[in-house]
Coordinates of C-alpha atoms in Angstrom, one line a residue:
X1 CA 0.0 0.0 0.0
X2 CA 1.6 3.3 -1.1
X3 CA 1.8 6.3 1.2
X4 CA -1.2 7.8 -0.6
X5 CA -3.2 4.6 -0.7
X6 CA -5.9 4.1 2.1
X7 CA -8.6 1.6 3.1
X8 CA -11.0 4.6 3.3
X9 CA -11.1 8.3 2.6
X10 CA -13.8 10.2 4.5
X11 CA -14.7 13.6 3.0
X12 CA -15.8 16.1 5.6
X13 CA -14.4 16.4 9.2
X14 CA -17.7 17.4 10.8
X15 CA -19.6 15.3 13.4
X16 CA -20.5 12.4 11.2
X17 CA -17.1 12.3 9.4
X18 CA -15.1 12.4 12.6
X19 CA -17.2 9.6 14.2
X20 CA -17.0 7.4 11.0
X21 CA -13.3 7.8 10.7
X22 CA -12.6 7.1 14.4
X23 CA -14.8 3.9 14.3
X24 CA -13.3 2.6 11.1
X25 CA -9.7 3.4 12.3
X26 CA -10.4 1.6 15.6
X27 CA -11.1 -1.5 13.6
X28 CA -7.6 -1.4 12.1
X29 CA -8.5 0.3 8.9
X30 CA -6.1 2.9 7.4
X31 CA -8.3 6.0 7.2
X32 CA -7.7 9.5 5.8
X33 CA -10.1 12.3 6.8
X34 CA -10.2 15.3 4.6
X35 CA -11.8 18.8 5.0
X36 CA -11.6 21.9 2.9
X37 CA -11.8 24.1 6.1
X38 CA -8.6 25.0 8.0
X39 CA -9.9 23.3 11.1
X40 CA -12.2 20.3 11.8
X41 CA -15.6 20.4 13.4
X42 CA -16.4 24.0 12.7
X43 CA -20.1 23.5 13.0
X44 CA -19.7 21.6 16.2
X45 CA -17.8 24.6 17.7
X46 CA -20.7 27.1 17.1
X47 CA -23.5 24.7 18.1
X48 CA -25.6 25.3 21.2
X49 CA -24.2 28.8 21.7
X50 CA -20.7 27.4 21.9
X51 CA -21.6 24.6 24.3
X52 CA -22.6 22.0 21.8
X53 CA -26.1 20.4 22.3
X54 CA -24.5 17.0 21.5
X55 CA -27.5 14.7 21.8
X56 CA -31.0 14.4 23.1
X57 CA -32.1 11.7 25.5
X58 CA -35.5 11.6 23.9
X59 CA -34.2 10.5 20.5
X60 CA -36.7 8.5 18.6
X61 CA -37.2 7.9 14.8
X62 CA -40.4 10.0 14.8
X63 CA -38.3 13.1 15.5
X64 CA -36.6 13.0 12.2
X65 CA -37.9 14.0 8.7
X66 CA -37.1 12.0 5.6
X67 CA -38.8 10.9 2.5
X68 CA -38.6 7.4 4.1
X69 CA -39.5 7.9 7.8
X70 CA -38.3 4.3 8.6
X71 CA -34.8 4.7 7.2
X72 CA -33.2 6.2 10.3
X73 CA -34.5 3.5 12.7
X74 CA -31.6 1.0 12.2
X75 CA -28.7 3.3 12.8
X76 CA -30.4 5.1 15.7
X77 CA -31.2 1.8 17.4
X78 CA -27.6 0.6 17.1
X79 CA -25.9 3.8 18.4
X80 CA -28.0 5.5 21.0
X81 CA -27.7 8.7 23.1
X82 CA -26.5 6.5 25.9
X83 CA -23.6 5.3 23.8
X84 CA -22.5 8.8 23.0
X85 CA -23.0 9.9 26.7
X86 CA -20.7 7.0 27.7
X87 CA -18.0 8.3 25.4
X88 CA -18.4 11.8 26.8
X89 CA -18.1 10.5 30.3
X90 CA -15.0 8.4 29.5
X91 CA -13.4 11.6 28.4
X92 CA -14.4 13.3 31.6
X93 CA -16.5 16.0 29.9
X94 CA -19.0 17.5 32.3
X95 CA -22.5 18.1 30.9
X96 CA -26.0 19.0 31.9
X97 CA -29.6 18.6 30.7
X98 CA -31.5 21.6 29.7
X99 CA -35.2 21.5 28.7
X100 CA -36.7 18.7 26.6
X101 CA -33.9 16.2 26.9
X102 CA -31.2 18.4 25.5
X103 CA -27.6 17.7 26.7
X104 CA -25.0 20.4 26.6
X105 CA -21.3 20.6 27.7
X106 CA -20.9 22.5 31.0
X107 CA -17.7 24.0 29.5
X108 CA -17.3 24.4 25.7
X109 CA -18.0 22.7 22.4
X110 CA -14.2 22.6 22.0
X111 CA -14.3 19.6 24.4
X112 CA -16.4 17.6 22.0
X113 CA -14.1 18.3 19.1
X114 CA -11.1 17.5 21.2
X115 CA -12.7 14.2 22.3
X116 CA -13.4 13.2 18.6
X117 CA -9.9 14.2 17.6
X118 CA -8.5 12.1 20.5
X119 CA -10.6 9.1 19.4
X120 CA -9.4 9.6 15.8
X121 CA -5.7 9.9 16.9
X122 CA -6.0 6.7 19.0
X123 CA -7.4 4.9 16.0
X124 CA -4.5 6.1 13.7
X125 CA -6.7 8.3 11.5
X126 CA -4.7 10.7 9.4
X127 CA -6.3 14.2 9.0
X128 CA -5.6 16.7 6.3
X129 CA -7.3 20.1 6.0
X130 CA -7.3 23.4 4.2
X131 CA -7.5 22.2 0.6
X132 CA -10.4 21.7 -1.8
X133 CA -11.4 18.3 -3.3
X134 CA -10.9 19.1 -7.0
X135 CA -12.0 15.7 -8.4
X136 CA -13.3 12.3 -7.4
X137 CA -12.9 9.3 -9.7
X138 CA -13.9 5.7 -9.5
X139 CA -12.2 2.9 -11.5
X140 CA -11.1 -0.7 -11.0
X141 CA -12.8 -0.8 -7.6
X142 CA -10.8 2.2 -6.2
X143 CA -11.8 5.8 -5.5
X144 CA -9.4 8.5 -6.5
X145 CA -9.5 11.9 -4.8
X146 CA -7.6 15.0 -5.9
X147 CA -7.1 17.1 -2.8
X148 CA -5.3 20.3 -3.6
X149 CA -2.3 18.9 -5.6
X150 CA -2.3 15.5 -3.8
X151 CA -3.7 12.4 -5.5
X152 CA -5.1 10.0 -3.0
X153 CA -6.6 6.5 -3.5
X154 CA -8.8 4.3 -1.3
X155 CA -10.9 1.2 -1.5
X156 CA -13.9 3.0 0.2
X157 CA -15.1 6.6 0.1
X158 CA -17.5 8.3 2.6
X159 CA -19.4 11.4 1.8
X160 CA -19.7 13.3 5.1
X161 CA -19.6 16.9 3.8
X162 CA -23.0 18.0 5.2
X163 CA -25.6 20.2 3.5
X164 CA -25.6 23.9 2.4
X165 CA -26.8 25.4 5.7
X166 CA -24.6 28.1 7.2
X167 CA -22.5 28.9 4.2
X168 CA -20.3 31.3 6.2
X169 CA -19.0 28.2 7.9
X170 CA -17.9 26.9 4.5
X171 CA -21.0 24.7 3.9
X172 CA -21.8 23.9 0.3
X173 CA -23.9 21.5 -1.8
X174 CA -20.7 19.5 -2.7
X175 CA -22.3 16.3 -1.3
X176 CA -25.2 16.5 -3.8
X177 CA -22.9 17.2 -6.8
X178 CA -20.8 14.2 -5.9
X179 CA -23.9 12.0 -5.4
X180 CA -25.2 13.0 -8.8
X181 CA -21.8 12.2 -10.3
X182 CA -22.5 8.6 -9.1
X183 CA -26.0 8.6 -10.5
X184 CA -27.7 9.0 -7.1
X185 CA -31.1 10.8 -6.6
X186 CA -31.1 13.9 -4.4
X187 CA -34.3 15.0 -2.5
X188 CA -34.5 18.7 -3.1
X189 CA -32.7 20.4 -0.3
X190 CA -34.4 23.3 1.6
X191 CA -33.5 25.3 4.7
X192 CA -34.7 23.8 8.0
X193 CA -34.7 25.0 11.6
X194 CA -34.8 28.5 10.1
X195 CA -36.6 31.7 10.9
X196 CA -39.7 32.6 8.8
X197 CA -40.3 35.9 7.1
X198 CA -43.6 37.8 7.1
X199 CA -45.1 40.1 4.5
X200 CA -48.6 41.5 3.6
X201 CA -51.0 41.9 6.5
X202 CA -48.6 40.2 8.9
X203 CA -46.0 43.0 8.6
X204 CA -47.2 44.9 11.6
X205 CA -46.1 42.0 13.8
X206 CA -42.5 42.9 12.9
X207 CA -43.0 46.0 15.2
X208 CA -42.9 43.5 18.1
X209 CA -39.2 42.6 17.3
X210 CA -37.5 41.2 20.3
X211 CA -40.7 40.0 22.1
X212 CA -41.0 36.3 22.9
X213 CA -43.9 34.2 24.3
X214 CA -44.5 30.5 25.0
X215 CA -46.9 29.3 22.3
X216 CA -47.8 26.2 20.3
X217 CA -46.8 26.6 16.6
X218 CA -48.2 24.3 13.9
X219 CA -47.1 23.6 10.4
X220 CA -48.4 20.8 8.3
X221 CA -49.2 18.0 10.8
X222 CA -46.5 19.0 13.3
X223 CA -47.1 21.0 16.5
X224 CA -44.4 22.4 18.9
X225 CA -44.9 24.0 22.3
X226 CA -42.0 26.3 23.0
X227 CA -41.1 30.0 22.7
X228 CA -41.8 32.0 19.6
X229 CA -39.8 35.2 19.0
X230 CA -40.9 38.1 16.8
X231 CA -38.1 39.6 14.7
X232 CA -37.6 42.5 12.5
X233 CA -38.1 40.1 9.5
X234 CA -40.8 37.8 10.9
X235 CA -40.9 34.9 13.3
X236 CA -38.2 32.9 15.1
X237 CA -37.6 31.1 18.4
X238 CA -37.6 27.4 19.1
X239 CA -41.2 26.7 18.3
X240 CA -40.9 28.5 14.9
X241 CA -37.6 26.9 14.1
X242 CA -39.1 23.5 14.7
X243 CA -42.2 24.2 12.7
X244 CA -40.1 25.6 9.8
X245 CA -38.8 22.1 9.0
X246 CA -42.4 21.1 8.2
X247 CA -43.5 24.3 6.5
X248 CA -43.8 24.6 2.7
X249 CA -44.1 27.8 0.7
X250 CA -47.8 28.9 0.4
X251 CA -48.9 27.1 3.5
X252 CA -49.9 28.9 6.7
X253 CA -48.3 28.6 10.2
X254 CA -50.8 28.7 13.0
X255 CA -50.0 29.8 16.5
X256 CA -51.9 29.1 19.7
X257 CA -50.9 32.2 21.8
X258 CA -52.5 30.8 25.0
X259 CA -51.9 27.0 24.9
X260 CA -52.4 26.7 28.7
X261 CA -55.6 28.8 28.9
X262 CA -58.7 26.7 29.6
X263 CA -61.6 26.6 27.1
X264 CA -64.0 29.5 27.5
X265 CA -61.5 31.6 29.6
X266 CA -62.6 34.9 27.9
X267 CA -66.3 34.3 28.6
X268 CA -65.3 33.3 32.2
X269 CA -63.4 36.6 32.5
X270 CA -66.5 38.5 31.4
X271 CA -68.5 36.8 34.2
X272 CA -65.9 37.5 36.9
X273 CA -64.4 40.8 35.7
X274 CA -67.0 42.4 33.5
X275 CA -65.4 45.9 33.6
X276 CA -62.0 44.6 32.2
X277 CA -61.1 44.8 28.5
X278 CA -59.8 42.2 26.0
X279 CA -56.5 44.1 26.0
X280 CA -56.2 43.8 29.8
X281 CA -57.3 40.2 29.9
X282 CA -54.6 39.3 27.3
X283 CA -52.1 41.5 29.1
X284 CA -52.4 39.3 32.2
X285 CA -51.1 36.4 30.2
X286 CA -48.9 37.8 27.4
X287 CA -46.2 40.5 27.0
X288 CA -47.8 43.9 27.0
X289 CA -47.0 44.9 23.4
X290 CA -48.1 41.5 22.0
X291 CA -51.3 41.7 24.0
X292 CA -51.9 45.2 22.6
X293 CA -51.3 44.1 19.0
X294 CA -53.5 41.1 19.3
X295 CA -56.3 43.1 20.9
X296 CA -56.1 45.6 18.1
X297 CA -56.5 42.9 15.5
X298 CA -59.4 41.3 17.4
X299 CA -61.2 44.7 17.3
X300 CA -63.4 44.2 20.4
X301 CA -63.1 47.7 22.0
X302 CA -64.7 48.5 25.4
X303 CA -65.4 46.3 28.4
X304 CA -66.0 42.6 28.2
X305 CA -69.5 43.1 29.6
X306 CA -70.3 44.9 26.3
X307 CA -69.3 41.9 24.1
X308 CA -71.5 39.0 23.3
X309 CA -70.4 35.5 24.3
X310 CA -70.3 34.6 20.7
X311 CA -67.8 37.3 19.9
X312 CA -65.7 36.4 22.8
X313 CA -65.8 32.7 21.8
X314 CA -64.7 33.7 18.3
X315 CA -61.9 35.8 19.6
X316 CA -60.7 32.9 21.7
X317 CA -60.8 30.6 18.7
X318 CA -58.7 33.0 16.7
X319 CA -56.1 33.3 19.5
X320 CA -55.9 29.5 19.5
X321 CA -55.3 29.3 15.8
X322 CA -53.8 32.6 14.8
X323 CA -52.9 32.2 11.1
X324 CA -49.7 33.6 9.7
X325 CA -48.8 33.3 6.1
X326 CA -45.0 33.4 5.8
X327 CA -43.7 34.7 2.5
X328 CA -40.4 32.7 2.9
X329 CA -37.6 31.8 5.2
X330 CA -34.3 33.5 6.0
X331 CA -32.7 30.8 3.8
X332 CA -29.6 28.6 4.2
X333 CA -27.6 31.5 5.6
X334 CA -29.7 31.3 8.8
X335 CA -30.8 27.6 8.6
X336 CA -29.3 25.3 11.3
X337 CA -29.7 22.3 9.0
X338 CA -31.0 21.1 5.7
X339 CA -34.1 19.1 4.9
X340 CA -33.6 16.8 1.9
X341 CA -30.3 15.6 0.5
X342 CA -29.0 12.3 -0.8
X343 CA -32.0 10.0 -1.2
X344 CA -32.2 7.2 1.3
X345 CA -33.6 5.0 -1.5
X346 CA -30.0 4.9 -2.7
X347 CA -28.6 3.6 0.6
X348 CA -28.6 0.6 2.9
X349 CA -30.1 1.6 6.3
X350 CA -27.8 -0.9 8.0
X351 CA -24.5 0.3 6.6
X352 CA -25.1 3.7 4.9
X353 CA -23.5 2.2 1.7
X354 CA -24.8 3.2 -1.7
X355 CA -26.5 0.1 -3.1
X356 CA -25.4 0.8 -6.7
X357 CA -21.8 1.7 -5.9
X358 CA -20.0 -0.8 -3.6
X359 CA -17.8 0.9 -0.9
X360 CA -19.3 4.3 -1.4
X361 CA -21.1 5.6 1.7
X362 CA -23.0 8.7 2.7
X363 CA -23.6 9.8 6.3
X364 CA -24.8 12.7 8.5
X365 CA -26.6 15.8 7.1
X366 CA -25.6 15.0 3.5
X367 CA -28.4 12.3 3.7
X368 CA -32.1 13.0 3.5
X369 CA -32.6 12.6 7.3
X370 CA -33.2 15.7 9.4
X371 CA -33.7 15.9 13.1
X372 CA -35.7 18.3 15.3
X373 CA -34.0 21.1 17.1
X374 CA -32.2 20.1 20.3
X375 CA -29.4 17.6 19.7
X376 CA -31.2 15.3 17.3
X377 CA -29.1 16.1 14.3
X378 CA -25.9 15.4 16.2
X379 CA -27.3 12.1 17.3
X380 CA -28.0 11.2 13.6
X381 CA -24.4 12.2 12.8
X382 CA -23.0 10.0 15.5
X383 CA -25.3 7.1 14.6
X384 CA -24.9 7.2 10.8
X385 CA -21.2 7.7 11.1
X386 CA -20.9 4.8 13.5
X387 CA -23.0 2.5 11.2
X388 CA -20.7 3.2 8.2
X389 CA -17.5 3.1 10.3
X390 CA -18.3 -0.4 11.5
X391 CA -18.4 -1.9 8.0
X392 CA -15.9 0.0 5.9

């Protein structure tokens, strides 16, 4: 085997690529990990506000989007959050659980990158960075990679270059171009976990920029109870980011502004506090400026005693399903991940290998599997990388 000849070349030193390389190297394979960035794990470093939300203890297949909702089951079942937590604990990294099963480092995301680099080093993985992959070829059962001015050869090739979200971190659609080169289908990529923009009649809500409230946001058949945040361009916050993955252009997003209020609360308020107003009743449960804006749109001036029960019931229904019609998203520049990617129909769910091209693999965000907000996408990266790393 020449100095430039490897058992496997992994393209992309992000979460999935690092995991895959370390696992394959640990099995005695000679692995080369390549990345066009000048350092590895750049997306890991900025995740979770710099503390890396590295997994979610509530991981389950129904928290992932894919054209094939069953595809992720195998890899997720064979490498679980408990497996990754055990790795974190072996490296002495302190962590804590925030809300909804999200695990974060107490210290810094740098600890997760250092851990993965340590695992790769122990496994004898060679890492090269700071050059572009100029060409990938496949002949005589070998993959050739031109990395800068180096010509590299391997028996197996892993596509772990992610999706186009956060281009300022160097993200591109390279994985899709490479997949198409090998005749693979690509499910149209779109931004996910991304703020939504508002136009038309909804523009006045932009005046509430900076105001947040706990809501239930719905898009398609999905509903999420977390905070929504109004921005100068539209809607954001965890509930909206979650819903955005399910939202399609032209569809509405509905928001329940009072998910904890009992049915008939406004009519009850009229009975117990007839002199109060809709604005005051809302102000007791929501931020002031939001209450004011909603009350203006409901257009029920005067005291509650002056309103019919029917009108109050209608107002309550509207507050439970307030319809917004987003005119778009803030795009890949602000998207945390990508929905879509290399079609799972091309891949083995057991090994992540391309069915039509032996020893070609795709893992992580490059594949059409996208998790919810809160550590799920990292868990998919670990699980899919591990699945491929075990068989290369």
